[in-house]
mmCIF file of C-alpha atoms in Angstrom:
data_model
loop_
_atom_site.group_PDB
_atom_site.id
_atom_site.type_symbol
_atom_site.label_atom_id
_atom_site.label_comp_id
_atom_site.label_asym_id
_atom_site.label_seq_id
_atom_site.Cartn_x
_atom_site.Cartn_y
_atom_site.Cartn_z
ATOM 1 C CA UNK A 1253 21.292 -11.931 6.568
ATOM 2 C CA UNK A 1254 19.363 -11.185 9.676
ATOM 3 C CA UNK A 1255 15.849 -12.828 9.939
ATOM 4 C CA UNK A 1256 13.053 -10.612 11.233
ATOM 5 C CA UNK A 1257 10.279 -11.776 13.738
ATOM 6 C CA UNK A 1258 7.412 -13.370 11.714
ATOM 7 C CA UNK A 1259 3.987 -11.526 11.932
ATOM 8 C CA UNK A 1260 1.158 -14.023 11.994
ATOM 9 C CA UNK A 1261 -2.227 -12.449 11.052
ATOM 10 C CA UNK A 1262 -5.576 -13.872 11.880
ATOM 11 C CA UNK A 1263 -7.437 -15.370 9.015
ATOM 12 C CA UNK A 1264 -9.113 -13.035 6.456
ATOM 13 C CA UNK A 1265 -12.835 -12.759 6.853
ATOM 14 C CA UNK A 1266 -15.372 -11.189 4.351
ATOM 15 C CA UNK A 1267 -16.335 -8.742 7.170
ATOM 16 C CA UNK A 1268 -12.587 -7.575 7.270
ATOM 17 C CA UNK A 1269 -12.857 -7.028 3.426
ATOM 18 C CA UNK A 1270 -15.960 -4.777 3.881
ATOM 19 C CA UNK A 1271 -14.277 -3.000 6.727
ATOM 20 C CA UNK A 1272 -11.085 -2.561 4.706
ATOM 21 C CA UNK A 1273 -13.153 -1.244 1.728
ATOM 22 C CA UNK A 1274 -14.977 1.386 3.886
ATOM 23 C CA UNK A 1275 -11.586 2.579 5.607
ATOM 24 C CA UNK A 1276 -9.665 2.629 2.460
ATOM 25 C CA UNK A 1277 -12.228 3.873 0.027
ATOM 26 C CA UNK A 1278 -11.575 1.118 -2.457
ATOM 27 C CA UNK A 1279 -15.168 -0.056 -3.326
ATOM 28 C CA UNK A 1280 -14.292 -2.351 -6.260
ATOM 29 C CA UNK A 1281 -17.121 -4.920 -5.710
ATOM 30 C CA UNK A 1282 -14.790 -7.867 -6.612
ATOM 31 C CA UNK A 1283 -13.697 -7.589 -2.801
ATOM 32 C CA UNK A 1284 -16.918 -7.425 -1.237
ATOM 33 C CA UNK A 1285 -19.818 -8.649 -3.350
ATOM 34 C CA UNK A 1286 -19.738 -12.306 -3.971
ATOM 35 C CA UNK A 1287 -21.952 -12.351 -7.116
ATOM 36 C CA UNK A 1288 -19.893 -9.766 -8.709
ATOM 37 C CA UNK A 1289 -16.729 -11.876 -7.798
ATOM 38 C CA UNK A 1290 -18.342 -14.981 -9.437
ATOM 39 C CA UNK A 1291 -19.426 -12.934 -12.563
ATOM 40 C CA UNK A 1292 -15.546 -12.099 -12.793
ATOM 41 C CA UNK A 1293 -14.764 -15.954 -12.690
ATOM 42 C CA UNK A 1294 -13.674 -16.160 -9.244
ATOM 43 C CA UNK A 1295 -14.660 -18.610 -6.639
ATOM 44 C CA UNK A 1296 -15.283 -15.894 -3.959
ATOM 45 C CA UNK A 1297 -14.397 -12.182 -3.397
ATOM 46 C CA UNK A 1298 -10.579 -11.657 -3.192
ATOM 47 C CA UNK A 1299 -8.827 -9.465 -0.594
ATOM 48 C CA UNK A 1300 -7.619 -6.070 -1.585
ATOM 49 C CA UNK A 1301 -3.952 -6.173 -2.630
ATOM 50 C CA UNK A 1302 -3.500 -3.107 -0.409
ATOM 51 C CA UNK A 1303 -4.914 -4.914 2.733
ATOM 52 C CA UNK A 1304 -2.253 -7.706 2.158
ATOM 53 C CA UNK A 1305 0.448 -4.835 1.661
ATOM 54 C CA UNK A 1306 -1.039 -3.327 4.880
ATOM 55 C CA UNK A 1307 -0.092 -6.425 6.861
ATOM 56 C CA UNK A 1308 3.475 -6.125 5.458
ATOM 57 C CA UNK A 1309 3.387 -2.474 6.489
ATOM 58 C CA UNK A 1310 2.334 -3.378 9.883
ATOM 59 C CA UNK A 1311 5.339 -5.799 10.136
ATOM 60 C CA UNK A 1312 7.707 -2.998 8.874
ATOM 61 C CA UNK A 1313 6.512 -0.769 11.944
ATOM 62 C CA UNK A 1314 6.880 -3.578 14.373
ATOM 63 C CA UNK A 1315 10.422 -4.004 13.049
ATOM 64 C CA UNK A 1316 11.451 -0.571 12.874
ATOM 65 C CA UNK A 1317 10.480 2.825 14.049
ATOM 66 C CA UNK A 1318 8.068 4.323 11.649
ATOM 67 C CA UNK A 1319 10.140 7.385 11.040
ATOM 68 C CA UNK A 1320 13.194 5.145 9.711
ATOM 69 C CA UNK A 1321 11.246 3.833 6.753
ATOM 70 C CA UNK A 1322 12.370 5.466 3.516
ATOM 71 C CA UNK A 1323 11.007 3.357 0.796
ATOM 72 C CA UNK A 1324 8.669 0.127 0.295
ATOM 73 C CA UNK A 1325 7.753 -1.760 -2.731
ATOM 74 C CA UNK A 1326 5.877 -4.905 -3.520
ATOM 75 C CA UNK A 1327 4.659 -6.991 -6.346
ATOM 76 C CA UNK A 1328 1.433 -8.787 -5.834
ATOM 77 C CA UNK A 1329 1.599 -12.519 -7.059
ATOM 78 C CA UNK A 1330 -1.465 -14.378 -6.074
ATOM 79 C CA UNK A 1331 -5.094 -13.632 -5.196
ATOM 80 C CA UNK A 1332 -6.078 -14.018 -1.558
ATOM 81 C CA UNK A 1333 -9.467 -15.395 -0.386
ATOM 82 C CA UNK A 1334 -11.395 -15.142 2.869
ATOM 83 C CA UNK A 1335 -10.377 -17.891 5.343
ATOM 84 C CA UNK A 1336 -6.526 -17.636 4.225
ATOM 85 C CA UNK A 1337 -4.273 -16.972 7.097
ATOM 86 C CA UNK A 1338 -1.261 -14.784 6.263
ATOM 87 C CA UNK A 1339 2.156 -14.427 7.740
ATOM 88 C CA UNK A 1340 4.803 -11.659 7.018
ATOM 89 C CA UNK A 1341 8.454 -12.761 6.920
ATOM 90 C CA UNK A 1342 11.350 -10.330 6.409
ATOM 91 C CA UNK A 1343 15.054 -10.335 6.465
ATOM 92 C CA UNK A 1344 17.840 -7.553 6.188
ATOM 93 C CA UNK A 1345 19.812 -8.247 3.016
ATOM 94 C CA UNK A 1346 22.629 -5.584 2.939
ATOM 95 C CA UNK A 1347 23.904 -2.406 4.424
ATOM 96 C CA UNK A 1348 23.927 0.531 2.070
ATOM 97 C CA UNK A 1349 24.411 4.288 1.787
ATOM 98 C CA UNK A 1350 21.798 6.381 -0.084
ATOM 99 C CA UNK A 1351 20.956 10.203 0.194
ATOM 100 C CA UNK A 1352 24.021 10.425 2.542
ATOM 101 C CA UNK A 1353 22.694 8.093 5.255
ATOM 102 C CA UNK A 1354 23.384 4.536 6.244
ATOM 103 C CA UNK A 1355 20.471 2.300 5.434
ATOM 104 C CA UNK A 1356 19.249 -1.437 5.422
ATOM 105 C CA UNK A 1357 18.016 -3.011 2.402
ATOM 106 C CA UNK A 1358 15.587 -5.790 3.342
ATOM 107 C CA UNK A 1359 13.207 -8.185 1.782
ATOM 108 C CA UNK A 1360 9.714 -9.308 2.883
ATOM 109 C CA UNK A 1361 7.190 -12.041 1.672
ATOM 110 C CA UNK A 1362 3.659 -12.528 2.797
ATOM 111 C CA UNK A 1363 2.604 -16.243 2.484
ATOM 112 C CA UNK A 1364 -0.564 -18.190 3.378
ATOM 113 C CA UNK A 1365 -0.868 -21.150 5.698
ATOM 114 C CA UNK A 1366 0.445 -23.438 2.842
ATOM 115 C CA UNK A 1367 3.480 -21.420 2.129
ATOM 116 C CA UNK A 1368 1.998 -19.821 -0.975
ATOM 117 C CA UNK A 1369 3.417 -16.336 -1.645
ATOM 118 C CA UNK A 1370 0.960 -13.548 -1.936
ATOM 119 C CA UNK A 1371 3.402 -10.660 -2.502
ATOM 120 C CA UNK A 1372 7.135 -10.211 -2.434
ATOM 121 C CA UNK A 1373 8.728 -6.776 -1.508
ATOM 122 C CA UNK A 1374 11.809 -4.822 -0.708
ATOM 123 C CA UNK A 1375 12.396 -1.941 1.708
ATOM 124 C CA UNK A 1376 14.912 0.646 2.791
ATOM 125 C CA UNK A 1377 15.122 1.693 6.434
ATOM 126 C CA UNK A 1378 17.553 4.211 8.007
ATOM 127 C CA UNK A 1379 19.783 2.409 10.557
ATOM 128 C CA UNK A 1380 19.317 5.136 13.116
ATOM 129 C CA UNK A 1381 21.932 7.073 15.085
ATOM 130 C CA UNK A 1382 25.105 4.985 15.558
ATOM 131 C CA UNK A 1383 25.527 3.623 19.031
ATOM 132 C CA UNK A 1384 27.162 5.990 21.561
ATOM 133 C CA UNK A 1385 26.131 9.116 19.631
ATOM 134 C CA UNK A 1386 24.073 11.669 21.304
ATOM 135 C CA UNK A 1387 20.516 10.427 21.304
ATOM 136 C CA UNK A 1388 18.939 13.171 19.018
ATOM 137 C CA UNK A 1389 15.136 13.845 19.378
ATOM 138 C CA UNK A 1390 13.417 12.555 16.285
ATOM 139 C CA UNK A 1391 11.493 15.309 14.366
ATOM 140 C CA UNK A 1392 9.478 13.447 11.884
ATOM 141 C CA UNK B 1043 -9.257 -7.071 -26.295
ATOM 142 C CA UNK B 1044 -6.492 -4.760 -27.853
ATOM 143 C CA UNK B 1045 -6.828 -1.021 -27.340
ATOM 144 C CA UNK B 1046 -4.659 1.992 -28.086
ATOM 145 C CA UNK B 1047 -3.014 2.625 -24.604
ATOM 146 C CA UNK B 1048 -0.752 5.700 -25.742
ATOM 147 C CA UNK B 1049 -3.672 8.025 -25.231
ATOM 148 C CA UNK B 1050 -3.679 7.627 -21.524
ATOM 149 C CA UNK B 1051 0.016 8.409 -20.887
ATOM 150 C CA UNK B 1052 0.294 12.024 -19.274
ATOM 151 C CA UNK B 1053 -3.158 11.941 -18.150
ATOM 152 C CA UNK B 1054 -3.329 14.241 -15.112
ATOM 153 C CA UNK B 1055 -5.998 14.104 -12.602
ATOM 154 C CA UNK B 1056 -7.482 17.312 -10.850
ATOM 155 C CA UNK B 1057 -5.133 17.931 -7.876
ATOM 156 C CA UNK B 1058 -6.894 17.158 -4.722
ATOM 157 C CA UNK B 1059 -6.595 18.239 -1.087
ATOM 158 C CA UNK B 1060 -7.122 16.013 2.120
ATOM 159 C CA UNK B 1061 -6.894 16.796 5.740
ATOM 160 C CA UNK B 1062 -5.528 13.903 7.615
ATOM 161 C CA UNK B 1063 -7.872 12.977 10.714
ATOM 162 C CA UNK B 1064 -6.816 10.812 13.741
ATOM 163 C CA UNK B 1065 -10.166 8.874 13.638
ATOM 164 C CA UNK B 1066 -9.775 7.858 9.981
ATOM 165 C CA UNK B 1067 -6.101 6.781 10.848
ATOM 166 C CA UNK B 1068 -7.525 4.485 13.707
ATOM 167 C CA UNK B 1069 -10.254 3.163 11.378
ATOM 168 C CA UNK B 1070 -7.697 2.105 8.828
ATOM 169 C CA UNK B 1071 -5.331 0.582 11.308
ATOM 170 C CA UNK B 1072 -8.445 -1.391 12.788
ATOM 171 C CA UNK B 1073 -9.378 -2.505 9.323
ATOM 172 C CA UNK B 1074 -5.822 -4.124 8.982
ATOM 173 C CA UNK B 1075 -5.838 -5.493 12.485
ATOM 174 C CA UNK B 1076 -2.846 -3.359 13.339
ATOM 175 C CA UNK B 1077 -3.113 -2.650 17.053
ATOM 176 C CA UNK B 1078 0.207 -0.510 17.305
ATOM 177 C CA UNK B 1079 -0.885 2.195 19.899
ATOM 178 C CA UNK B 1080 0.749 4.959 17.793
ATOM 179 C CA UNK B 1081 -2.205 4.726 15.575
ATOM 180 C CA UNK B 1082 -4.832 5.519 18.170
ATOM 181 C CA UNK B 1083 -3.243 7.109 21.165
ATOM 182 C CA UNK B 1084 -1.766 10.771 20.616
ATOM 183 C CA UNK B 1085 0.305 10.421 23.887
ATOM 184 C CA UNK B 1086 2.035 7.263 22.934
ATOM 185 C CA UNK B 1087 2.832 8.568 19.309
ATOM 186 C CA UNK B 1088 4.292 11.767 20.877
ATOM 187 C CA UNK B 1089 6.417 9.703 23.227
ATOM 188 C CA UNK B 1090 7.598 7.781 20.259
ATOM 189 C CA UNK B 1091 8.763 10.971 18.650
ATOM 190 C CA UNK B 1092 5.784 12.069 16.416
ATOM 191 C CA UNK B 1093 4.043 15.480 16.263
ATOM 192 C CA UNK B 1094 0.882 13.647 16.258
ATOM 193 C CA UNK B 1095 -0.719 10.301 15.362
ATOM 194 C CA UNK B 1096 1.360 9.136 12.377
ATOM 195 C CA UNK B 1097 0.262 7.719 8.943
ATOM 196 C CA UNK B 1098 0.575 4.019 8.597
ATOM 197 C CA UNK B 1099 3.000 3.080 5.693
ATOM 198 C CA UNK B 1100 0.064 2.296 3.232
ATOM 199 C CA UNK B 1101 -2.537 4.768 4.461
ATOM 200 C CA UNK B 1102 -2.018 6.994 1.281
ATOM 201 C CA UNK B 1103 -4.344 4.649 -0.516
ATOM 202 C CA UNK B 1104 -7.165 6.416 1.465
ATOM 203 C CA UNK B 1105 -6.225 9.741 0.316
ATOM 204 C CA UNK B 1106 -6.148 8.629 -3.383
ATOM 205 C CA UNK B 1107 -9.456 6.582 -3.100
ATOM 206 C CA UNK B 1108 -11.366 9.226 -0.975
ATOM 207 C CA UNK B 1109 -10.104 12.481 -2.388
ATOM 208 C CA UNK B 1110 -8.430 11.663 -5.719
ATOM 209 C CA UNK B 1111 -9.011 9.034 -8.415
ATOM 210 C CA UNK B 1112 -11.407 6.547 -6.796
ATOM 211 C CA UNK B 1113 -11.862 2.871 -8.189
ATOM 212 C CA UNK B 1114 -14.851 4.277 -10.191
ATOM 213 C CA UNK B 1115 -12.913 7.381 -11.579
ATOM 214 C CA UNK B 1116 -10.027 5.204 -12.707
ATOM 215 C CA UNK B 1117 -12.371 2.809 -14.453
ATOM 216 C CA UNK B 1118 -14.002 5.559 -16.309
ATOM 217 C CA UNK B 1119 -10.808 7.597 -17.239
ATOM 218 C CA UNK B 1120 -8.839 4.420 -18.350
ATOM 219 C CA UNK B 1121 -11.979 2.748 -19.811
ATOM 220 C CA UNK B 1122 -11.299 -0.509 -17.955
ATOM 221 C CA UNK B 1123 -13.503 -3.623 -17.582
ATOM 222 C CA UNK B 1124 -13.930 -3.558 -13.604
ATOM 223 C CA UNK B 1125 -14.346 -7.280 -13.748
ATOM 224 C CA UNK B 1126 -10.775 -7.673 -15.001
ATOM 225 C CA UNK B 1127 -8.832 -5.213 -12.907
ATOM 226 C CA UNK B 1128 -6.134 -6.148 -10.433
ATOM 227 C CA UNK B 1129 -3.166 -4.482 -8.525
ATOM 228 C CA UNK B 1130 0.038 -5.472 -9.869
ATOM 229 C CA UNK B 1131 2.860 -3.570 -7.940
ATOM 230 C CA UNK B 1132 2.940 -0.669 -5.476
ATOM 231 C CA UNK B 1133 5.822 1.433 -4.347
ATOM 232 C CA UNK B 1134 6.177 4.194 -1.705
ATOM 233 C CA UNK B 1135 8.971 6.472 -1.291
ATOM 234 C CA UNK B 1136 8.717 8.376 2.133
ATOM 235 C CA UNK B 1137 9.871 11.876 3.145
ATOM 236 C CA UNK B 1138 9.013 13.362 6.555
ATOM 237 C CA UNK B 1139 6.099 11.374 8.298
ATOM 238 C CA UNK B 1140 2.704 12.717 7.532
ATOM 239 C CA UNK B 1141 0.587 13.056 10.934
ATOM 240 C CA UNK B 1142 -2.978 13.692 11.905
ATOM 241 C CA UNK B 1143 -3.834 17.392 11.382
ATOM 242 C CA UNK B 1144 -1.608 17.777 8.158
ATOM 243 C CA UNK B 1145 -3.275 19.330 5.184
ATOM 244 C CA UNK B 1146 -2.062 17.228 2.148
ATOM 245 C CA UNK B 1147 -2.408 18.212 -1.416
ATOM 246 C CA UNK B 1148 -1.725 15.535 -3.930
ATOM 247 C CA UNK B 1149 -1.538 15.170 -7.775
ATOM 248 C CA UNK B 1150 -1.868 11.967 -9.607
ATOM 249 C CA UNK B 1151 -0.986 11.172 -13.105
ATOM 250 C CA UNK B 1152 -0.621 8.209 -15.587
ATOM 251 C CA UNK B 1153 3.257 7.907 -16.561
ATOM 252 C CA UNK B 1154 2.894 4.692 -18.437
ATOM 253 C CA UNK B 1155 0.451 2.389 -20.281
ATOM 254 C CA UNK B 1156 1.538 -0.676 -22.202
ATOM 255 C CA UNK B 1157 0.191 -4.226 -23.146
ATOM 256 C CA UNK B 1158 2.281 -7.135 -22.132
ATOM 257 C CA UNK B 1159 1.654 -10.927 -21.685
ATOM 258 C CA UNK B 1160 -2.245 -10.451 -22.275
ATOM 259 C CA UNK B 1161 -2.393 -7.635 -19.746
ATOM 260 C CA UNK B 1162 -2.908 -3.801 -20.261
ATOM 261 C CA UNK B 1163 -0.389 -2.256 -17.480
ATOM 262 C CA UNK B 1164 -1.082 1.431 -16.329
ATOM 263 C CA UNK B 1165 1.439 3.074 -14.014
ATOM 264 C CA UNK B 1166 -0.100 5.805 -11.754
ATOM 265 C CA UNK B 1167 2.162 8.103 -9.766
ATOM 266 C CA UNK B 1168 1.051 10.328 -6.940
ATOM 267 C CA UNK B 1169 2.953 12.902 -5.322
ATOM 268 C CA UNK B 1170 1.971 14.538 -1.850
ATOM 269 C CA UNK B 1171 2.887 17.714 -0.479
ATOM 270 C CA UNK B 1172 2.234 19.035 3.044
ATOM 271 C CA UNK B 1173 0.846 22.382 4.171
ATOM 272 C CA UNK B 1174 4.494 23.639 4.048
ATOM 273 C CA UNK B 1175 4.836 22.733 0.311
ATOM 274 C CA UNK B 1176 7.248 20.010 1.352
ATOM 275 C CA UNK B 1177 7.088 16.803 -0.788
ATOM 276 C CA UNK B 1178 6.509 14.300 1.815
ATOM 277 C CA UNK B 1179 5.422 11.084 -0.184
ATOM 278 C CA UNK B 1180 5.539 9.619 -3.584
ATOM 279 C CA UNK B 1181 3.322 6.645 -4.508
ATOM 280 C CA UNK B 1182 3.665 4.427 -7.652
ATOM 281 C CA UNK B 1183 0.799 1.873 -8.530
ATOM 282 C CA UNK B 1184 0.698 -0.508 -11.474
ATOM 283 C CA UNK B 1185 -2.867 -1.375 -12.262
ATOM 284 C CA UNK B 1186 -3.436 -4.447 -14.399
ATOM 285 C CA UNK B 1187 -6.302 -5.074 -16.822
ATOM 286 C CA UNK B 1188 -6.456 -8.611 -17.900
ATOM 287 C CA UNK B 1189 -7.273 -8.963 -21.477
ATOM 288 C CA UNK B 1190 -9.059 -12.302 -20.784
ATOM 289 C CA UNK B 1191 -11.658 -13.439 -18.247
ATOM 290 C CA UNK B 1192 -9.865 -13.957 -14.775
ATOM 291 C CA UNK B 1193 -9.295 -17.546 -13.508
ATOM 292 C CA UNK B 1194 -9.717 -18.484 -9.894
ATOM 293 C CA UNK B 1195 -6.151 -20.029 -9.457
ATOM 294 C CA UNK B 1196 -4.265 -17.191 -11.244
ATOM 295 C CA UNK B 1197 -3.706 -13.540 -10.857
ATOM 296 C CA UNK B 1198 -2.688 -10.946 -8.420
ATOM 297 C CA UNK B 1199 -3.856 -8.838 -5.484
#
């Protein structure tokens, strides 16, 4: 198994959640309005799961060309609060062939500063043209 | 809070259209804190083999939320208590990369709804096609409605 470089993100802020709400269009107030979050029984607003998956997506496109990504799936396991500092770790698990092309199957995990897992996921990426073959232009 | 979930299976939202704009991609990448230049510099994107600025891997949530079933719309259709709603799982299957300037049409439908472990689980599938009619992306989301009040130390995204 090949370990991929860890992506360290800055601590999540309330402002970032407001910004992500506006960018994504997910205006569930549990992510931005503290009194609503408290009404829901939470200590504070919680980060959008899709923001945390967005961090993982950032890592994927730092690890591989965006064009090579074939599938990406995650399961959310814990809520994330402002102040938490997340990191994305990943590894290549096995080589496989699907839809007539060679791919890597990989795993990733997003954890906070104490090692608590926020999401776990898997992905498939094309391996790219074998070394030595003609360098074909990519037409995404 | 037990409810009959079977009536939601097969529910199909009105198809919707979305024109992908470079500025929105940049805004989304900034919100994530992703400073990859392919998301804000067309020259870099083209040098990296893209027709134009490409879509980040999780951007299609923007298309759904702004043009399709928004959070408020989902709450209404699935009769959810918004204070108990969480995101359980998300999957994407990628075809050709969607880029700025593309005209996307999308269709979202509920493919499964079940009660399990004191949660109501709804699976929403969205298929995206580009202006050539080519299927370019499939997204699958599992939305959770907790049957009890949420607790601060538990739960999902």
